[in-house]
PDB file of C-alpha atoms in Angstrom:
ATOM      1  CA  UNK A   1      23.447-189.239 125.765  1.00 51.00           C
ATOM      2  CA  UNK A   2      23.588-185.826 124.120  1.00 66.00           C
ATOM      3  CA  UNK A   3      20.928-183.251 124.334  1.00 93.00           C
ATOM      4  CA  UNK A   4      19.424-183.450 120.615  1.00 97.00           C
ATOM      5  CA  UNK A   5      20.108-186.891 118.926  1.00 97.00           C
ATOM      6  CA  UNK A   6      19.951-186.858 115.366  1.00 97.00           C
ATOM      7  CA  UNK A   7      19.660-190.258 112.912  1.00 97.00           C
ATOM      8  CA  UNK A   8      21.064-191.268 110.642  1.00 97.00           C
ATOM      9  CA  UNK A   9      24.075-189.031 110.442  1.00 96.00           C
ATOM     10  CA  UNK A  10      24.363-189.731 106.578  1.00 96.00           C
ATOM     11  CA  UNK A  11      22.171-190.952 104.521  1.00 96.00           C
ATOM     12  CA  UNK A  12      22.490-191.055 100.516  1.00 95.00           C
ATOM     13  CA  UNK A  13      19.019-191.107  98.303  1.00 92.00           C
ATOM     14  CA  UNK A  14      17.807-191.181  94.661  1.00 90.00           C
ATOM     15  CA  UNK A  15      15.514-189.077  93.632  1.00 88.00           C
ATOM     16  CA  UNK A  16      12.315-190.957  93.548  1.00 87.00           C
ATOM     17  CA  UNK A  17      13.381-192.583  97.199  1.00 87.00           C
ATOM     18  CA  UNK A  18      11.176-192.171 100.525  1.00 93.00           C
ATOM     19  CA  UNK A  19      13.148-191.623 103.582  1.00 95.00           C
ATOM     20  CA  UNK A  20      12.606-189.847 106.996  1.00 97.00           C
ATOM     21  CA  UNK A  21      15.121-187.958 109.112  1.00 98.00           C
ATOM     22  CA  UNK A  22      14.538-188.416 113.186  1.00 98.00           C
ATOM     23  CA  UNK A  23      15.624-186.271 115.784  1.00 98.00           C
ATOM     24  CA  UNK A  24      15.261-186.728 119.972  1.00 97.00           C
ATOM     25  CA  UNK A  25      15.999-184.396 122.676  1.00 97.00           C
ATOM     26  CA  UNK A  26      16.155-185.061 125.626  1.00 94.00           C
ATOM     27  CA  UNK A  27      15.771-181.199 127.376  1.00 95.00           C
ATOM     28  CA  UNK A  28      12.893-181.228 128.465  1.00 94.00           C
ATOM     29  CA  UNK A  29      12.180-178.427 125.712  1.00 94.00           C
ATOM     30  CA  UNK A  30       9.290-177.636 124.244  1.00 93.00           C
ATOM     31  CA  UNK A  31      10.131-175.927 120.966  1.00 93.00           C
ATOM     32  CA  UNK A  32      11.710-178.080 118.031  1.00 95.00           C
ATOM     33  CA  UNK A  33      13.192-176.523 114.874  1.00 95.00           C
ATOM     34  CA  UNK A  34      14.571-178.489 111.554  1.00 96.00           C
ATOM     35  CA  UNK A  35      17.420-176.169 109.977  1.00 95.00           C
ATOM     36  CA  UNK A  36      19.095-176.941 106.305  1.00 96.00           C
ATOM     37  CA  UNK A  37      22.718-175.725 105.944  1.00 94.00           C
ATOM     38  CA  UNK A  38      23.731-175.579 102.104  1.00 92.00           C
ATOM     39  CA  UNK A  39      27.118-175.226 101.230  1.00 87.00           C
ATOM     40  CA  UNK A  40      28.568-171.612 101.148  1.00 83.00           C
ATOM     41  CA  UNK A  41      25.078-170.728 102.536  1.00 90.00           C
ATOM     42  CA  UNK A  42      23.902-169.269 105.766  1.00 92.00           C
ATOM     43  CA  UNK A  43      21.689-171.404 107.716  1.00 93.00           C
ATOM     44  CA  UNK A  44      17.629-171.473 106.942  1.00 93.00           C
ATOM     45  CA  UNK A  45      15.075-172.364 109.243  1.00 93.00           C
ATOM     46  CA  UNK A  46      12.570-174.656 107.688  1.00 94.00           C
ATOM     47  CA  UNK A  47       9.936-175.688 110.580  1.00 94.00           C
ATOM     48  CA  UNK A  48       9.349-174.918 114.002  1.00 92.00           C
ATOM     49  CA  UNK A  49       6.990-176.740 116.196  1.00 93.00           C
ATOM     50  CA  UNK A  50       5.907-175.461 119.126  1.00 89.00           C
ATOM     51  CA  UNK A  51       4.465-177.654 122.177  1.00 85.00           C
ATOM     52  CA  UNK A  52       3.797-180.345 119.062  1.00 84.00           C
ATOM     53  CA  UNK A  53       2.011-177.384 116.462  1.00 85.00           C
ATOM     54  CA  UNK A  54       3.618-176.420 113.850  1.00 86.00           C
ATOM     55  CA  UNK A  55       4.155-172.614 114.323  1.00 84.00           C
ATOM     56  CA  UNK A  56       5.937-171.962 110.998  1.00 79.00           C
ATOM     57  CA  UNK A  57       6.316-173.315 107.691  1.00 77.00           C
ATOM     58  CA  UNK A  58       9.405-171.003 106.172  1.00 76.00           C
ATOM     59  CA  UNK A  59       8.197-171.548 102.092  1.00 85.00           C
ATOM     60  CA  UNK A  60       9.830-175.271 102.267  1.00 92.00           C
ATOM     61  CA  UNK A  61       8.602-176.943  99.142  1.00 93.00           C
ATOM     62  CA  UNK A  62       6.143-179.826  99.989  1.00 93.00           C
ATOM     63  CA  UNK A  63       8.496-182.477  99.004  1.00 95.00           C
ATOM     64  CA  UNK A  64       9.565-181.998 102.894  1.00 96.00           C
ATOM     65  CA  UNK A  65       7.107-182.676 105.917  1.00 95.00           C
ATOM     66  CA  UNK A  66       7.730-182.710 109.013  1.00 96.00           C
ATOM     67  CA  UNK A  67       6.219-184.432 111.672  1.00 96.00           C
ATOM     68  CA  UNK A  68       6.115-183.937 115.521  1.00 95.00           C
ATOM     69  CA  UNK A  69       4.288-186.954 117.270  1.00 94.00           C
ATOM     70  CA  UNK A  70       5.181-185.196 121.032  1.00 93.00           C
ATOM     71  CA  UNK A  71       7.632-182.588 122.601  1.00 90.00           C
ATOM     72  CA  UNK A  72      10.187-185.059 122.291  1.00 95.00           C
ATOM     73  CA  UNK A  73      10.612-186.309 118.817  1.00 97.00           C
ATOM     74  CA  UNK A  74      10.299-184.735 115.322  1.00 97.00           C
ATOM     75  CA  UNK A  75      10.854-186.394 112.079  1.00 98.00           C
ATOM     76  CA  UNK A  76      11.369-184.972 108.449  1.00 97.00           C
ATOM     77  CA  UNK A  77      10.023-186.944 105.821  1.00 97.00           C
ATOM     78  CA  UNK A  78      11.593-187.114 102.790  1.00 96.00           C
ATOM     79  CA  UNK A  79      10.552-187.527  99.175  1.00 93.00           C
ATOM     80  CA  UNK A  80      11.264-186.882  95.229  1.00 93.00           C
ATOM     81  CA  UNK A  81      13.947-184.771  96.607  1.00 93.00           C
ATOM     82  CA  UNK A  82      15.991-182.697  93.964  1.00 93.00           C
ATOM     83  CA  UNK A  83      19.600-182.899  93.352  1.00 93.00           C
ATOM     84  CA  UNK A  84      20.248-179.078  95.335  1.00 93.00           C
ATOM     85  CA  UNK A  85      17.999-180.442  98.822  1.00 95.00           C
ATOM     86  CA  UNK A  86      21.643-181.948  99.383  1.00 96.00           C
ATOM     87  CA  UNK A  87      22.879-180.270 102.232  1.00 96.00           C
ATOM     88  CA  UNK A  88      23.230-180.694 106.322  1.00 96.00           C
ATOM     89  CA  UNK A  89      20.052-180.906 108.133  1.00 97.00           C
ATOM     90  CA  UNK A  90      20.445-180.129 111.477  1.00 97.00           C
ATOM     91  CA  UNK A  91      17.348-180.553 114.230  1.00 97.00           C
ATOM     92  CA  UNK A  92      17.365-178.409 117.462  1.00 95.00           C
ATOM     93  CA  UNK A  93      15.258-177.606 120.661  1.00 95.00           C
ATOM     94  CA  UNK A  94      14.329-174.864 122.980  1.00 92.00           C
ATOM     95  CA  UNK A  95      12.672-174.162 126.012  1.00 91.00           C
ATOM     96  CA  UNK A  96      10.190-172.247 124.702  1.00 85.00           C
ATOM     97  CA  UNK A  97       9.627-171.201 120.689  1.00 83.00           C
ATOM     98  CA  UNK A  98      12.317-168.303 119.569  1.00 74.00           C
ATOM     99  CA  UNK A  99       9.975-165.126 119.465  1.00 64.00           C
ATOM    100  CA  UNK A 100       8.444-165.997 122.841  1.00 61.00           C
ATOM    101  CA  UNK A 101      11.345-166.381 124.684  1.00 68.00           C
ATOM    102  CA  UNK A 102      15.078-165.582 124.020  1.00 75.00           C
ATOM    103  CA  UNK A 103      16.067-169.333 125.280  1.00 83.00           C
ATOM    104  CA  UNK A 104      18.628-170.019 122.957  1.00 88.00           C
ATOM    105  CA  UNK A 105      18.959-173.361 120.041  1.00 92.00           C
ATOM    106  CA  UNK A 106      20.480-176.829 121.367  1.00 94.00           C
ATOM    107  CA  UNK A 107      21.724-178.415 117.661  1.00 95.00           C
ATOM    108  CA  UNK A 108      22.098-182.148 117.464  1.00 96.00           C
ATOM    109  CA  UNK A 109      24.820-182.962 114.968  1.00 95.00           C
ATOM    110  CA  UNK A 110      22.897-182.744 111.685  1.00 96.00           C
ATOM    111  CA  UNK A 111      21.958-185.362 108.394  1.00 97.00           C
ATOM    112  CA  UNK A 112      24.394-185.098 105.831  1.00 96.00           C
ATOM    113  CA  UNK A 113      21.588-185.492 102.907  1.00 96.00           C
ATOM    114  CA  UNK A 114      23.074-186.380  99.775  1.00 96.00           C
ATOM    115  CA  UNK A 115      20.435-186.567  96.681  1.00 94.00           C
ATOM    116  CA  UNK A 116      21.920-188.534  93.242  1.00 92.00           C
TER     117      UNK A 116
ATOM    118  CA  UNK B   1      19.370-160.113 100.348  1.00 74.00           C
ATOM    119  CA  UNK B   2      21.496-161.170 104.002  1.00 86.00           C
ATOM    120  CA  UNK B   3      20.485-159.743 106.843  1.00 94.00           C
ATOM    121  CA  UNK B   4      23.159-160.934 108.803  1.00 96.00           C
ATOM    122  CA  UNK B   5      26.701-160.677 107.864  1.00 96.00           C
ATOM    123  CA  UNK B   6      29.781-161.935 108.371  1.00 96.00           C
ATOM    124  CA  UNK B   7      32.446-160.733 105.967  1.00 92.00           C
ATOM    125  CA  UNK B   8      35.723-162.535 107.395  1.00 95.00           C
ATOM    126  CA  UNK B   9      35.217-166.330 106.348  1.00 95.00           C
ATOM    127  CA  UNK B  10      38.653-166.532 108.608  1.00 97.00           C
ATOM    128  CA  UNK B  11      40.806-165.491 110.682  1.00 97.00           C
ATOM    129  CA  UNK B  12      44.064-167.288 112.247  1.00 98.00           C
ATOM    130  CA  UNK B  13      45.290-165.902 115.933  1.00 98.00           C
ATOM    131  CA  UNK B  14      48.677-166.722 117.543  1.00 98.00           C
ATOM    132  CA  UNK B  15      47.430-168.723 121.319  1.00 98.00           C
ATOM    133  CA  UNK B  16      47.052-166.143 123.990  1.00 97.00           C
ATOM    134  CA  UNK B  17      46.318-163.354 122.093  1.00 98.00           C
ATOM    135  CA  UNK B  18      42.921-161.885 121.290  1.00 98.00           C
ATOM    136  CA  UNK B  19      40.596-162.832 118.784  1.00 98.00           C
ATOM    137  CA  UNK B  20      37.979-160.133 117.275  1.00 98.00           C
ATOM    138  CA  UNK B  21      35.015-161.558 115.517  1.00 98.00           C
ATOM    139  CA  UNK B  22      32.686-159.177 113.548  1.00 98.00           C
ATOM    140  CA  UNK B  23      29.047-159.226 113.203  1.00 98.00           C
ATOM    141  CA  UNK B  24      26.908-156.528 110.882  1.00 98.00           C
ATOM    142  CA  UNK B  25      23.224-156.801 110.417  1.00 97.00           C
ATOM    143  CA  UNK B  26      20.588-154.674 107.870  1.00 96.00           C
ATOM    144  CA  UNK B  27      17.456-155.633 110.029  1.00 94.00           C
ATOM    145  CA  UNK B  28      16.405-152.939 112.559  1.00 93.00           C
ATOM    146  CA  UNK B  29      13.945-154.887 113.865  1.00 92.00           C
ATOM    147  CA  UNK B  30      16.430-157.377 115.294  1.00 93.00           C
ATOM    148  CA  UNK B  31      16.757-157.205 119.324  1.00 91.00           C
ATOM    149  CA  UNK B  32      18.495-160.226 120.187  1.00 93.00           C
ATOM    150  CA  UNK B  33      22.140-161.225 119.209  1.00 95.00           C
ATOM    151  CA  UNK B  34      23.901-164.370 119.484  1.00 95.00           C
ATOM    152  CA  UNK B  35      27.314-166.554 118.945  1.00 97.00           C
ATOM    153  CA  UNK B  36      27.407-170.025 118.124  1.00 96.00           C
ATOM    154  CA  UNK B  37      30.351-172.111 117.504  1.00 97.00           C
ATOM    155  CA  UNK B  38      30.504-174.736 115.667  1.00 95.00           C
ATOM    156  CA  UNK B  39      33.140-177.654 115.538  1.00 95.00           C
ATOM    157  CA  UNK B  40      33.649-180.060 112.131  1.00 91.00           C
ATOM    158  CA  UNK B  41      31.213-182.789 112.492  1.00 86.00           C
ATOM    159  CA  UNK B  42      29.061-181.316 114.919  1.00 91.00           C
ATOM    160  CA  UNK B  43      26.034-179.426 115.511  1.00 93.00           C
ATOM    161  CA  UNK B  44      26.536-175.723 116.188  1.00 95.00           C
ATOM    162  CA  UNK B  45      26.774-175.073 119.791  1.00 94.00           C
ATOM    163  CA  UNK B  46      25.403-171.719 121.810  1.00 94.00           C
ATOM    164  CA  UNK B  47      28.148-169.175 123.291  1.00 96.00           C
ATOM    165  CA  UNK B  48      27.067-166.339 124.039  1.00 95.00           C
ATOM    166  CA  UNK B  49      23.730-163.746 123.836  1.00 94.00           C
ATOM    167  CA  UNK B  50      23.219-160.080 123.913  1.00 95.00           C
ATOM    168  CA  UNK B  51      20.546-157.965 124.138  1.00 93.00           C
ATOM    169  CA  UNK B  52      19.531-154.900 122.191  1.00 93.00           C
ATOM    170  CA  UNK B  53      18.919-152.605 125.611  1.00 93.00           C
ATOM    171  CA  UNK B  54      22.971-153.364 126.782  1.00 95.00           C
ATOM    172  CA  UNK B  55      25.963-152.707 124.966  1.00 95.00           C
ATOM    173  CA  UNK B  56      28.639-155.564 126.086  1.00 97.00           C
ATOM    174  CA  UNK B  57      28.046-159.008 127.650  1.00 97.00           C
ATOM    175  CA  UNK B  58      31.068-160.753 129.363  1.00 97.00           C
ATOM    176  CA  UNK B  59      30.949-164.393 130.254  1.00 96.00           C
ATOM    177  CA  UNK B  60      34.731-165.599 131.073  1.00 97.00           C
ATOM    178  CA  UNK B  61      37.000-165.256 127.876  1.00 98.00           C
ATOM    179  CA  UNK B  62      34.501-164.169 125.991  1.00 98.00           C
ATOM    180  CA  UNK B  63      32.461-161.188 125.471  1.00 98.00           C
ATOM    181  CA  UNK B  64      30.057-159.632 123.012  1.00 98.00           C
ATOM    182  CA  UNK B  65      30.060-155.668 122.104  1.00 98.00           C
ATOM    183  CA  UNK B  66      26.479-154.357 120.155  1.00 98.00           C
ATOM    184  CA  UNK B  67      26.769-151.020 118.454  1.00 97.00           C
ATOM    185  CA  UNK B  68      23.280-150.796 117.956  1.00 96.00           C
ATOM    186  CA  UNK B  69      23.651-147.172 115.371  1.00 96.00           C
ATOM    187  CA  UNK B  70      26.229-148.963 113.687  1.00 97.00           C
ATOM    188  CA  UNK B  71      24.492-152.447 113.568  1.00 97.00           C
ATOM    189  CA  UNK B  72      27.555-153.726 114.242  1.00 97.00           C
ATOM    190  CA  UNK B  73      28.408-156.891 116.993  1.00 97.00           C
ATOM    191  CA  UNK B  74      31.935-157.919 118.025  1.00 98.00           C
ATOM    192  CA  UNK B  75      32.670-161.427 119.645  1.00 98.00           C
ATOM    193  CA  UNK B  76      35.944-160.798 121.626  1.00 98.00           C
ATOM    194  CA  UNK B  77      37.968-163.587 123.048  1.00 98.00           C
ATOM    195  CA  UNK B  78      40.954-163.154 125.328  1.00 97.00           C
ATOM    196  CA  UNK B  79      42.857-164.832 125.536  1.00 98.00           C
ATOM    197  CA  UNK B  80      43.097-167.254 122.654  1.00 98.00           C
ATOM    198  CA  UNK B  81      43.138-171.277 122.916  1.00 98.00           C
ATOM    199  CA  UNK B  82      43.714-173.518 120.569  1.00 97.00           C
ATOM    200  CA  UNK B  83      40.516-175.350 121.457  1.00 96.00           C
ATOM    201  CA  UNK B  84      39.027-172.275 120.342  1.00 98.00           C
ATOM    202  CA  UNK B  85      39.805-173.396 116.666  1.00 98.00           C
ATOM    203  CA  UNK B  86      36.074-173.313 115.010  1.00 98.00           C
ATOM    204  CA  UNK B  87      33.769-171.508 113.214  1.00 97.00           C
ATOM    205  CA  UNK B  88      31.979-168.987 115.055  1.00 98.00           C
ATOM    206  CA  UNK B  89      28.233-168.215 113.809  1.00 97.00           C
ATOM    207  CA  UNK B  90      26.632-164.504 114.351  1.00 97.00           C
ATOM    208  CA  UNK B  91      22.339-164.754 114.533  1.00 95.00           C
ATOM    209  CA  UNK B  92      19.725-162.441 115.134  1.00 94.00           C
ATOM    210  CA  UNK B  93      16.402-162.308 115.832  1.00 92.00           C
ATOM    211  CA  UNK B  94      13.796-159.653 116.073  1.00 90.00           C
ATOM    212  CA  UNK B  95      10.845-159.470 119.113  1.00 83.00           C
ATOM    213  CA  UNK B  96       8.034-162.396 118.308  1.00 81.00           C
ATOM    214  CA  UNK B  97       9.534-163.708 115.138  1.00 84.00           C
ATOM    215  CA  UNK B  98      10.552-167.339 114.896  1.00 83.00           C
ATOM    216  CA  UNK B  99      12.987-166.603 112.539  1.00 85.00           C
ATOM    217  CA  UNK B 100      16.624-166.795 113.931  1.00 89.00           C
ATOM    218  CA  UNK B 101      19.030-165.365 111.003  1.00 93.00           C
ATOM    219  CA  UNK B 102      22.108-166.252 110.306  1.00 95.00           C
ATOM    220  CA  UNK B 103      25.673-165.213 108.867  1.00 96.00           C
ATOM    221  CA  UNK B 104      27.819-167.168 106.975  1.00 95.00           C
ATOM    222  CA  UNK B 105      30.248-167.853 109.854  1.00 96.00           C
ATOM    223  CA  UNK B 106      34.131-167.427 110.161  1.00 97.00           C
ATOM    224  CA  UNK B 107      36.603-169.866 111.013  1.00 97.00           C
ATOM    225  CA  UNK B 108      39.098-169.147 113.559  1.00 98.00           C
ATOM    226  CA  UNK B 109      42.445-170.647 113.837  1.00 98.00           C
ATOM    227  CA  UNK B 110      44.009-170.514 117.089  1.00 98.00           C
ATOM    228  CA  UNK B 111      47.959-171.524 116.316  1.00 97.00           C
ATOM    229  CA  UNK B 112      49.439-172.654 119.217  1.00 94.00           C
TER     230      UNK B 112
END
């Protein structure tokens, strides 16, 4: 079992479609983070949730919202997505929240969103 | 505007050699520096850290150089495997921000 488990890998979606994104870790950590990874594009930090409160909201439209039920699992629901939120959503955990301690990002494998 | 920047999208390496990976940042409020590498299909995975207060950071093959009046961080590895083939992610981060930044990333091609 990997660290950060990330499902589904792919998933396709119209526009006026509801889905969520899950991730899992697995670390023990208490700092979750969902990242988006456009093409040609650096990646962005969206959310981070820190011992289950959201600690930062990075300007992500409201079509996105995330939810962290405990330390251990975050989701990223999904809807009337635009054509451009297609890119690779990756999850990841830390011990503690970046900014509070320099424990460095576990990435599970990432969503490959696609919006038609 | 990016903060962090990585101006080589690639770079191809002949096995056993060294490999050079450069790093150059705007933000002078960043104090913490790290690698990630990432393989296709995969999430990005962490390599290797530096802090602002040193100036090099070894860990086996691979070490990171800061030039903090340049703004400038080097990945160096030595020497060269082909499992090395990836792309290599520079971040940043400055003291109590959330915000990790990124560059762009460059792929390295180990030949064998």
């Amino acid at each position: 079992e990997t660290g950060v488990t990330q499902t589904p890998r792919h998933l396709v979606m119209g526009m006026t479609n509801k889905k969520s994104l899950k991730c899992e870790q697995h670390l023990g950590h208490n700092a979750m983070y969902w990242y988006k990874q456009s093409a040609k594009k650096p990646l962005e930090l969206m959310f981070v949730y820190s011992l289950e409160e959201r600690v930062e909201n990075n300007s992500v439209p409201s079509r996105f919202s995330p939810e962290c039920p405990n330390s251990s699992h975050l989701f990223l629901h999904l809807h009337t997505l635009q054509p451009e939120d297609s890119a690779l959503y990756l999850c990841a955990s830390s011990q503690e929240a970046t900014g509070l301690s320099n424990s460095p990002l576990h990435f599970g494998n990432g969503t490959r969103l696609t919006v038609t | 505007d990016q903060q962090v920047k990585q101006n080589s999208p690639s770079l191809s390496v002949q096995e056993g050699r060294i490999s050079i990976l450069n790093c150059d940042y705007t933000n002078s409020m960043f104090d913490y520096f790290l690698w990630y590498k990432k393989y296709p299909a995969e999430g990005p995975t962490f390599l290797i850290s530096i802090s602002s207060i040193k100036d090099k950071n070894e860990d086996g093959r691979f070490t990171v150089f800061l030039n903090k009046s340049a703004k400038h961080l080097s990945l160096h590895i030595v020497p060269s495997q082909p499992g090395d083939s990836a792309v290599y992610f520079c971040a940043a981060i400055g003291a109590g921000s959330y915000q990790l930044t990124f560059g762009k990333g460059t792929k390295l091609s180990v030949i064998p």
